[in-house]
XYZ file of C-alpha atoms in Angstrom:
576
model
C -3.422 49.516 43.682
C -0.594 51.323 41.528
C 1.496 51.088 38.722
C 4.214 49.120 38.326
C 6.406 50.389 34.959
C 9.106 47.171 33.604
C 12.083 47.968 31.251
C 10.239 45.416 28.105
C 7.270 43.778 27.395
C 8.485 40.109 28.279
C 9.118 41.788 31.843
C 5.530 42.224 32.235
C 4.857 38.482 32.888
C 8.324 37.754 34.365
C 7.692 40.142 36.613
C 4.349 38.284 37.961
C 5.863 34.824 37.579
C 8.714 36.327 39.963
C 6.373 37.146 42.682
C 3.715 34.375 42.409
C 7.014 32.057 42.974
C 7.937 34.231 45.922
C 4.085 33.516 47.119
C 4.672 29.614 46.506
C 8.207 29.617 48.342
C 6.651 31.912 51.032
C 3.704 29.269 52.117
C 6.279 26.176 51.915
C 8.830 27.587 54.058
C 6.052 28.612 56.719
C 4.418 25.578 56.535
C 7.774 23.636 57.765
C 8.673 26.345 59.756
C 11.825 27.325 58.493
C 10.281 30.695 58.070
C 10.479 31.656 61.520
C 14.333 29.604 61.992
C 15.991 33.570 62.207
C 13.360 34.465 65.557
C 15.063 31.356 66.732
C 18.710 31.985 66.267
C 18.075 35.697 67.544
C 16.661 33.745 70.460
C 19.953 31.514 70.897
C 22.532 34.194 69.756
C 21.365 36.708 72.266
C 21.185 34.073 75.266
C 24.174 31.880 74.388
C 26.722 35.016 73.734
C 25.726 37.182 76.771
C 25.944 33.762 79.149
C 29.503 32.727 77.433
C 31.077 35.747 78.229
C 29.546 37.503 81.412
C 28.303 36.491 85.213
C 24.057 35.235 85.474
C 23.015 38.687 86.580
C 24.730 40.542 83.801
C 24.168 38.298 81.521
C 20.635 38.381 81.703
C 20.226 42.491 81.433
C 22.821 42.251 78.518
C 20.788 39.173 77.103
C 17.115 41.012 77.409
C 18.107 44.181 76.099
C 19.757 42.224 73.056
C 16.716 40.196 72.493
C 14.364 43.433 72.775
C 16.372 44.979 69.826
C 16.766 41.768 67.998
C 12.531 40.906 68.476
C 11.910 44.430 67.252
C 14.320 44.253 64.209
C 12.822 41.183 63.268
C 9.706 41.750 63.582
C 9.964 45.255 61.124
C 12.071 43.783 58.544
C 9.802 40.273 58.659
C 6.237 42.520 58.540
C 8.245 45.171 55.909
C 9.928 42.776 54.034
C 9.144 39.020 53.772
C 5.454 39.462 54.386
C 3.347 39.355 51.678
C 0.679 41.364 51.506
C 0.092 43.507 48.958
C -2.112 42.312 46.104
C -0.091 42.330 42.489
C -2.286 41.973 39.338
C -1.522 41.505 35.938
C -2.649 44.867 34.912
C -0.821 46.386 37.407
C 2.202 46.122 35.166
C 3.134 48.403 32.549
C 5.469 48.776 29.749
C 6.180 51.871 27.875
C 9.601 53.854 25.770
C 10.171 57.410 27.615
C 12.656 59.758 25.802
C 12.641 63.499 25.315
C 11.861 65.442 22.353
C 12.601 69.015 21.733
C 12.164 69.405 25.402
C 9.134 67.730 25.979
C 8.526 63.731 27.300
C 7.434 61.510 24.771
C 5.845 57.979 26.174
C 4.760 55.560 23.379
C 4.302 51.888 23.521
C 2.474 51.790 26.484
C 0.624 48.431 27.178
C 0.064 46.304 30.699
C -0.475 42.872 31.069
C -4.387 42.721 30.534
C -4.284 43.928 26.927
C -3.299 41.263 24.059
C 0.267 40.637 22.996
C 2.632 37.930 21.685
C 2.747 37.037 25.080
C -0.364 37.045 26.873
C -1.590 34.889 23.705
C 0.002 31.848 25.209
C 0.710 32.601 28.638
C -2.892 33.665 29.883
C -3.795 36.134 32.351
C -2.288 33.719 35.157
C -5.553 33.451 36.517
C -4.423 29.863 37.561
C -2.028 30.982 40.128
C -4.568 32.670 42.387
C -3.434 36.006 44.098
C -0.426 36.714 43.635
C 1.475 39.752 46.488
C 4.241 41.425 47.238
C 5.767 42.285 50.366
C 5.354 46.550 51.183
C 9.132 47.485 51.400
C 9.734 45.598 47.401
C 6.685 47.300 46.498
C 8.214 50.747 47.417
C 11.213 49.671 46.032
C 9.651 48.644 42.851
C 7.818 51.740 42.557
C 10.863 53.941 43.294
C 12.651 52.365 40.555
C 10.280 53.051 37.798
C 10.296 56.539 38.669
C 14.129 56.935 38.732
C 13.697 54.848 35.106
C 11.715 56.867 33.713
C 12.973 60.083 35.146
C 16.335 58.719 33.298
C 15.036 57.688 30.414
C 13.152 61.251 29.625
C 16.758 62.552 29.404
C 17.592 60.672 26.504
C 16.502 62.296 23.168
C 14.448 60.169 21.450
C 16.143 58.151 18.331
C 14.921 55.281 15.801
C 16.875 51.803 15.893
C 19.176 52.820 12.626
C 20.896 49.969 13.346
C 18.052 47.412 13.406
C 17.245 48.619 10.322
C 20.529 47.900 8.813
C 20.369 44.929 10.119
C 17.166 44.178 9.206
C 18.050 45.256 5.693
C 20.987 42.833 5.991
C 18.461 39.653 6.610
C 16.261 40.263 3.019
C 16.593 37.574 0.611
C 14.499 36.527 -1.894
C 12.349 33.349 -1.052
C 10.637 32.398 -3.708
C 12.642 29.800 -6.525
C 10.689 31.453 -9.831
C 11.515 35.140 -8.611
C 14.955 34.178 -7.934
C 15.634 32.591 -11.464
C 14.236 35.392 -13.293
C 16.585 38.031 -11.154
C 19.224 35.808 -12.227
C 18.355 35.585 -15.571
C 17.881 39.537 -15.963
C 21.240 40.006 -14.138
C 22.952 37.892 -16.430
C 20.863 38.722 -19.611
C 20.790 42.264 -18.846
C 23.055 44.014 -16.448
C 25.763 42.274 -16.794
C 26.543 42.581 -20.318
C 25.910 46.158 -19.959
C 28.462 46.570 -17.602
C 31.176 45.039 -19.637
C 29.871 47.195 -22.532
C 30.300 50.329 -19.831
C 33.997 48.770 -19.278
C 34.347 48.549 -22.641
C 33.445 51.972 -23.846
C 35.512 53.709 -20.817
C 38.199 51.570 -22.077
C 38.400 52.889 -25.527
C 38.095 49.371 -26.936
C 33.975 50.461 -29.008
C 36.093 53.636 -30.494
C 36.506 56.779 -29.526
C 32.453 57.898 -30.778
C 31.600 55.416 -28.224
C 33.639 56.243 -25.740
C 32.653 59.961 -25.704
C 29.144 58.944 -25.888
C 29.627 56.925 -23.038
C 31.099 59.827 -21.002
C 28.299 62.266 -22.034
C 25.566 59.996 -20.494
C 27.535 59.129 -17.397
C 28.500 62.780 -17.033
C 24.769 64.166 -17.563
C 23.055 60.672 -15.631
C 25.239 60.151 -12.926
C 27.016 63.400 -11.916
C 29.038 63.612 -8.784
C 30.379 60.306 -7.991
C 26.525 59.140 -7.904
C 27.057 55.163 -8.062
C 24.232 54.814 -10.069
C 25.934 52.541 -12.741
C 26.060 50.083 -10.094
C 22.930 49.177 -9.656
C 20.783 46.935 -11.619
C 18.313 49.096 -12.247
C 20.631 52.225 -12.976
C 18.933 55.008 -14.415
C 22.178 55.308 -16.847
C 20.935 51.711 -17.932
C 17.378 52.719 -18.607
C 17.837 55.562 -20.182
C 20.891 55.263 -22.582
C 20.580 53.683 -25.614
C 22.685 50.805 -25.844
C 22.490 49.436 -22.110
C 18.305 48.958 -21.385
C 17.179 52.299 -23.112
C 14.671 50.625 -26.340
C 12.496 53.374 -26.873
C 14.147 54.917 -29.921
C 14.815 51.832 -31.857
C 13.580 48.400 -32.943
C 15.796 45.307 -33.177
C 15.481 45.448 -37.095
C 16.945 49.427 -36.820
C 19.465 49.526 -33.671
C 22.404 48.325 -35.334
C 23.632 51.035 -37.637
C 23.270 53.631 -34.767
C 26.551 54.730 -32.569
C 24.739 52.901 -29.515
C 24.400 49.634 -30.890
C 21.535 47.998 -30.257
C 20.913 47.682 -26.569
C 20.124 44.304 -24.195
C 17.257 42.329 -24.276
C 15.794 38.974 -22.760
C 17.689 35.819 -24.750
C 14.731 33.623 -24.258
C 11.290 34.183 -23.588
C 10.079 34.988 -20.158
C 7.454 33.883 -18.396
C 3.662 35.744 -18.400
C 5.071 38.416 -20.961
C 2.827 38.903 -23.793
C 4.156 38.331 -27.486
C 4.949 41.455 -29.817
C 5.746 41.127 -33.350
C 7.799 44.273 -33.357
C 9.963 43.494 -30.514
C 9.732 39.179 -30.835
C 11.444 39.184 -34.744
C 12.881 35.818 -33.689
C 9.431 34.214 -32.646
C 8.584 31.781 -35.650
C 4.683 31.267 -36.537
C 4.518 28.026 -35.205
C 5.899 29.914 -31.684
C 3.491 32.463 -32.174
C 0.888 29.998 -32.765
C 1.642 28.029 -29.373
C 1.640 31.210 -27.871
C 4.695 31.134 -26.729
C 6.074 34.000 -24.324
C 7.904 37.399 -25.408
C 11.291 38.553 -25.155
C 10.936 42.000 -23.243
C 13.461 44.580 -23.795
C 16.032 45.388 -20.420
C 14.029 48.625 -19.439
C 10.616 47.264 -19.973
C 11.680 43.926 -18.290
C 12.981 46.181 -15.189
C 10.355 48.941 -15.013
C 7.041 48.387 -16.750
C 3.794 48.458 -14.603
C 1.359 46.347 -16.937
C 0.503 43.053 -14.966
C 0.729 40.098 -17.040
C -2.271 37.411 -17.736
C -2.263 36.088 -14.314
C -2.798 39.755 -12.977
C 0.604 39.951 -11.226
C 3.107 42.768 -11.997
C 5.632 42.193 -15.392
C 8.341 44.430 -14.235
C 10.821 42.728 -12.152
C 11.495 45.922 -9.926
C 7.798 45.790 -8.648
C 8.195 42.093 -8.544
C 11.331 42.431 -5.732
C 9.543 45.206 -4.290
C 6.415 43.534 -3.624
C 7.761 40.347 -2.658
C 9.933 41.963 -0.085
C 9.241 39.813 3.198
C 7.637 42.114 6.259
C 10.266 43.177 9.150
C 10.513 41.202 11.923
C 9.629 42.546 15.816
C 13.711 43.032 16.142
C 12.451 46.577 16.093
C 10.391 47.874 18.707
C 8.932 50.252 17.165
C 8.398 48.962 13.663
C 5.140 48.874 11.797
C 4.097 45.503 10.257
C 1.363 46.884 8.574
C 3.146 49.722 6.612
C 6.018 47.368 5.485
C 9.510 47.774 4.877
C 9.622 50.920 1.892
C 7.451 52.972 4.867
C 9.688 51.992 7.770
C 12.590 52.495 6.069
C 11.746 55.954 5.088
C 10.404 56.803 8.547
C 13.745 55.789 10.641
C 16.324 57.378 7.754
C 14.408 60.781 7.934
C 14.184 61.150 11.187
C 17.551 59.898 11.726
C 19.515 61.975 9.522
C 16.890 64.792 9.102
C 16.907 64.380 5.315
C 14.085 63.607 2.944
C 13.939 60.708 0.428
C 12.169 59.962 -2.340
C 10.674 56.716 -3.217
C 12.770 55.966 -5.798
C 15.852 56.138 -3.767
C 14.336 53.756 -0.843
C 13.123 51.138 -3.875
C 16.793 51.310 -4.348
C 17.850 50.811 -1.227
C 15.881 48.002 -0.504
C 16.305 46.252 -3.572
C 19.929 46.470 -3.498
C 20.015 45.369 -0.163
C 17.286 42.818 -1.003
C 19.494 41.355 -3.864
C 22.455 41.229 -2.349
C 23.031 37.540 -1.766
C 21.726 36.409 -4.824
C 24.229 35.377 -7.654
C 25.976 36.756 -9.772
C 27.997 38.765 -7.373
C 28.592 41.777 -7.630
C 31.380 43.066 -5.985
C 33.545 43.804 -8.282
C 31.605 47.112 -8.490
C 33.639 47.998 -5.020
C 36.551 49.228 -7.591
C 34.676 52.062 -8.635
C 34.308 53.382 -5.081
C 37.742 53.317 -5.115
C 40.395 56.482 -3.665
C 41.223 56.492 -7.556
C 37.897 56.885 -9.305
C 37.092 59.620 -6.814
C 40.501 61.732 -7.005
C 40.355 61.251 -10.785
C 36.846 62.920 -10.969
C 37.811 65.430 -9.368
C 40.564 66.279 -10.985
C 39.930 64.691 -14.685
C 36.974 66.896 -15.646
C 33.724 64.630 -13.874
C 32.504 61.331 -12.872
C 32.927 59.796 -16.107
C 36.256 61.215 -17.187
C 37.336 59.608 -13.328
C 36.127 56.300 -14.846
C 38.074 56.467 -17.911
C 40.959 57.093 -16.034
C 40.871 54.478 -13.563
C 39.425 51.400 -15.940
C 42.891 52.606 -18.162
C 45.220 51.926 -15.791
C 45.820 48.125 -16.072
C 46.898 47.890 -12.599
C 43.807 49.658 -10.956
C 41.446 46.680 -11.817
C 43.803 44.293 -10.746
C 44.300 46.631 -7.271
C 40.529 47.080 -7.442
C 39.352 43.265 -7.390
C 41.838 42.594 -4.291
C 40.494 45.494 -2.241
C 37.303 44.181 -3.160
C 37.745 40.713 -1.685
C 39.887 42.079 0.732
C 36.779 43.654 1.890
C 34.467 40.516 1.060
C 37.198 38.478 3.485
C 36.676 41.057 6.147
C 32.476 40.955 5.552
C 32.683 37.283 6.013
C 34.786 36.868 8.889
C 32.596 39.590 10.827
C 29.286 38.748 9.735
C 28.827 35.920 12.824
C 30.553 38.912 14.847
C 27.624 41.578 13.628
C 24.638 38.802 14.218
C 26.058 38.238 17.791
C 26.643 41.958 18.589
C 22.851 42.266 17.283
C 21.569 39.090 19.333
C 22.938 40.108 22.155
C 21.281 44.047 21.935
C 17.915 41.832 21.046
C 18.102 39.385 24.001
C 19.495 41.829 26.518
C 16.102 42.913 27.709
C 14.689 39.011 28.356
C 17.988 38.405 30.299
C 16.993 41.516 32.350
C 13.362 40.119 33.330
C 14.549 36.935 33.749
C 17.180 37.785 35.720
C 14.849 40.214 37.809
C 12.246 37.095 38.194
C 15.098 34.818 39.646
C 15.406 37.378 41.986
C 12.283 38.275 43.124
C 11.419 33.987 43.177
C 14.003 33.006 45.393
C 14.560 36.459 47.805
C 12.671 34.837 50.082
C 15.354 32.141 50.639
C 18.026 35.291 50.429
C 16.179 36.789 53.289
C 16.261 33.559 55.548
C 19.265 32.702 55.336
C 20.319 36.200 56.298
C 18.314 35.737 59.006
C 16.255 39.144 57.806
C 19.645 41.464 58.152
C 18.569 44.653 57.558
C 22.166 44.864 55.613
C 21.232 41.628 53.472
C 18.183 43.485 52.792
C 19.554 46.701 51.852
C 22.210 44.574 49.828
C 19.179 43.288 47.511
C 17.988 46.482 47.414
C 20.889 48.011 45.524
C 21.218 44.677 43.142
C 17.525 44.888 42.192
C 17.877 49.005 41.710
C 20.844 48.277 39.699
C 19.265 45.810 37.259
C 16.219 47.263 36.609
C 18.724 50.406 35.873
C 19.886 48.441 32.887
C 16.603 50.140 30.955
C 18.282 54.008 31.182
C 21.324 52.842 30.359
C 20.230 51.089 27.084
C 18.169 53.837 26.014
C 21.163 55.869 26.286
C 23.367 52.714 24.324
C 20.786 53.457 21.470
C 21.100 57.105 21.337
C 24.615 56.979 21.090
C 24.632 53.797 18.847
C 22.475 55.892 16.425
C 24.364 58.792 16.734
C 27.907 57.298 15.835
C 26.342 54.913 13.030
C 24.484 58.353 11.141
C 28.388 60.272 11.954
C 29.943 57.075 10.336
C 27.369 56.352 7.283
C 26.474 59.982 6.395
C 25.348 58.937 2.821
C 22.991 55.977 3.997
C 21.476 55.595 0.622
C 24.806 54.578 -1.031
C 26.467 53.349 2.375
C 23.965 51.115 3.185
C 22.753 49.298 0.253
C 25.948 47.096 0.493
C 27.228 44.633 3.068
C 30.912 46.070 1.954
C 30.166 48.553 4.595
C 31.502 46.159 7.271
C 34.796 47.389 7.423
C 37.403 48.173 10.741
C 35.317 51.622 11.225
C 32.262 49.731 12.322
C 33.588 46.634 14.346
C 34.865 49.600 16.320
C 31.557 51.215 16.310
C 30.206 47.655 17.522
C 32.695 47.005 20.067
C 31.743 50.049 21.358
C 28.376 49.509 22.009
C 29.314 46.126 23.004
C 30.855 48.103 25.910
C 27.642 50.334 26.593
C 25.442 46.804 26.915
C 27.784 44.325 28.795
C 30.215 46.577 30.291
C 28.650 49.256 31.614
C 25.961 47.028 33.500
C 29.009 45.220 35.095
C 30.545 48.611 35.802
C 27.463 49.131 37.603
C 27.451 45.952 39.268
C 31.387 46.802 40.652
C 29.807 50.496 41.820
C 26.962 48.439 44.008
C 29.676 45.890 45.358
C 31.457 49.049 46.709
C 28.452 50.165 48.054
C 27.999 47.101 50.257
C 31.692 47.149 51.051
C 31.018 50.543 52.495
C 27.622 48.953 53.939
C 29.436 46.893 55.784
C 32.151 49.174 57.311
C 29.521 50.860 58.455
C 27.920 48.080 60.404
C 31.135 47.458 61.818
C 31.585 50.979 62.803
C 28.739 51.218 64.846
C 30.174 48.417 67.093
C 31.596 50.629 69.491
C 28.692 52.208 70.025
C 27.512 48.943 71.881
C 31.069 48.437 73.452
C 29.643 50.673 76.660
C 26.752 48.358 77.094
C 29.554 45.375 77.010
C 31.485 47.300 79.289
C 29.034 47.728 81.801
C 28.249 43.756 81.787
C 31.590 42.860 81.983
C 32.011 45.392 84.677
C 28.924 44.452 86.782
C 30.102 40.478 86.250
C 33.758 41.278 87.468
C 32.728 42.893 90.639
C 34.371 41.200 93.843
C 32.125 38.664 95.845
C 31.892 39.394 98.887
């Protein structure tokens, strides 16, 4: 018969369960008769009152006219209100995101009740509860409110969950034991050792030849402050000789050169083919076993030949393929497409920039890798105030390097910010996973909430004894929870809005859990505000509402003082 639009999907069945409780309640309560207990005390209130206070005669006109009103009253707010009789279906009920764009109104997700979701898989289609209805005043109501919702919601530009992707991002970790020894292994075989070698060279302690060579590279590979010697698969690393970078050199002609020869697997790896070039240390009797190779760093990282088994050699498509799928923590995120193609999708449109794939592999591995040992947070020194003043005023990136892994109290300064910072990561992390559970559960907490509501009004309204106040009362509470969806949508507009302001680099700002600093548990106590807050702010505005609801019942008292008067009158007038 219409249309019914809910503020999330779980509120589609809620919503039903609500109502077919209301139905059950409903038939018990008129089956004992305590449905029709107010005509009763309307019956007794406006005889017993009337006969307390005036004489028989006056009594009775001021009794009759009191019932007549009362009767009528009743009777509109019991057919109007408590009366069930408008059918509610399943696929009456609809859920769907409004928000504007450029102007125009954008709905998307839209699905009802009849179609198949999460849901519906295990609940059913209810067809066990028979018909289910609703009385014709919540029906308005209900249909009211989704208007107003979605009238509310189009205001609200439309924005991807940024933060559920950080999040999100902040939940990888690798799963599976054999990919998780051989990260290890090429951390500590590889990028490790060519980090202290990068230490060393900005140090001064490989000679002055090495130390300008190192500057060179970092100057021409990592321009800008670009962090790129920080992550494990640095281009710096794979392409300078001496770090990953093989191509130029054999393990029999490396060591003469200025470079040195650069980092390779200690032991063999699993799957990787033997080559005599590159294996000098494999004996015949290895080669005879056929026993594994030894890749190089860069080929271990980056090649794209698969391996015997048919599975991908190079660790980086390794991480990238194993990368688990996204969870439904974000509405709108695509299973199917995975985590590179969602990733790309909410950064773009969220800071209007484009990035390549190369970038996002980054991203994700870093972010992917991040809890795995060894740590790596020591690399939080070069992000330091230092590094960045001294490349700016020491002739480049590099030359800021130099400067700041000289000083011997910079490290020293540099490894206590850094666990400083992994102290303050720690401490919030419980506070960030709350602050995200509770955006995540706030919509169930809605629909249940709603369906308490709607399942037990029915007891609301006896009691009451069908007050058109009471009524009006649970009008405003159920207006102002289902207003809960606008004011979310607008908590995730602004939530996006302040976390692209804060994190305008999101490629280098995100790819690190050291991002948790004071800036953001302000940024989260903020929207902490917009979801708890502002729904109890809301709550305070309806409880002045009724206050004012009820000074207005009072004031119309006097208009029925006359009608006292005149009973009062007619019962004090002298016997004769």
């Amino acid at each position: 018969m219409f249309n019914l639009f809910v503020g999330s999907l779980f509120e589609i069945y809620t919503t039903l369960l609500g109502w077919s409780f209301y139905n059950t309640f409903y038939t018990l309560l008129s089956i004992t008769g305590v449905l029709y207990f107010p005509f009763l005390m309307a019956l007794y209130t406006n005889w017993s009152k009337p006969y307390e206070s005036q004489e028989g005669k006056a009594a009775s006109v001021t009794s009759q006219r009191r019932m007549q009103v009362a009767v009528v009253t009743l009777l509109l707010a019991f057919s109007f209100a408590v009366l069930p009789v408008i059918a509610l279906n399943i696929g009456d009920i609809s859920y769907h995101k409004v928000c504007a764009d450029g102007g125009a109104t954008v709905v998307t997700d839209h699905t009802t009740g009849t179609e198949t979701t999460a849901y519906s898989d295990n609940i059913g289609d209810f067809s066990d509860m028979g018909e289910v209805r609703i009385p014709l005043y919540w029906w308005f109501l209900l249909s009211f409110s989704s208007g107003i919702n979605n009238a509310a919601s189009a205001g609200v530009a439309c924005v991807d969950d940024i933060k559920g992707l950080d999040q999100q991002l902040r939940n990888l970790t690798i799963r599976e034991p054999s990919l998780r020894e051989e990260y290890t292994r090429f951390a500590n075989e590889c990028y490790l050792p060519a980090k202290s070698r990068l230490f060393a060279g900005l140090n001064g302690r490989l000679g002055e030849d090495f130390q300008n060579y190192v500057t060179n590279q970092l100057n021409l590979l990592a321009p800008d402050g670009d962090p790129d010697p920080l992550y494990i698969g640095s281009d710096f690393m794979l392409q300078t000789p001496g770090f990953y970078e093989w191509s130029a050199y054999t393990p029999e002609t490396c060591a003469t050169t200025l470079s040195g020869c650069s980092f390779r697997a200690r032991r063999t790896v699993s799957h990787w083919p033997y080559n005599a070039t590159r294996d000098v240390n494999h004996s015949e009797a290895d080669v005879t076993a056929g026993l594994p190779g030894m890749p190089y760093c860069d080929e271990w990282w980056e090649t794209t030949a698969n391996g015997p088994d048919g599975q991908p050699l190079g660790l980086k498509y390794k991480l990238l393929n194993s990368t688990e799928r996204a969870s439904t923590d974000i509405t709108d995120w695509d299973d199917d497409m995975g985590i590179i193609w969602n990733t790309r999708r909410i950064l773009e449109n969220t800071y209007a920039l484009t990035f390549s794939d190369e970038e996002l592999e980054r991203l994700t591995i870093s972010r992917y890798t991040d809890r795995e040992p060894p740590p790596m947070t020591d690399d939080q020194f070069f992000r330091s105030a230092e590094v960045v003043n001294n490349s700016l005023s020491a002739g480049g990136y590099a030359a800021g390097l130099a400067v700041a892994a000289e000083s011997a109290a910079l490290p020293i300064l540099g490894a206590a910010a850094t666990y400083a910072a992994i102290d303050v990561a720690n401490t919030l992390k419980d506070f960030y996973l709350t602050m995200f559970i509770l955006k995540s559960a706030a919509p169930f907490a809605q629909a249940v909430l709603l369906m308490m509501m709607y399942a037990l009004m029915i007891f609301y309204l006896v009691v009451s004894e069908y007050d058109l106040e009471a009524i009006l009362l649970m009008t405003f509470l159920i207006l102002a929870v289902r207003f809960f969806t606008p004011l979310w949508d607008i908590a995730d507009y602004l939530d996006a809005r302040l976390f692209s302001a804060m994190y305008p680099d999101p490629l280098n700002e995100l790819s690190t859990t050291l991002t948790q600093g004071i800036n953001r548990v302000i940024l989260d106590m903020v929207m902490t505000v917009n979801y708890i807050v502002v729904p109890v702010v809301l709550f305070a505005i309806m409880g002045m509402a009724a206050a004012k609801l009820g000074k207005a019942a009072n004031a119309m008292t006097p208009l029925t003082k006359p009608i006292e008067r005149t009973g009062s009158g007619v019962g004090n007038i002298p016997k004769r």
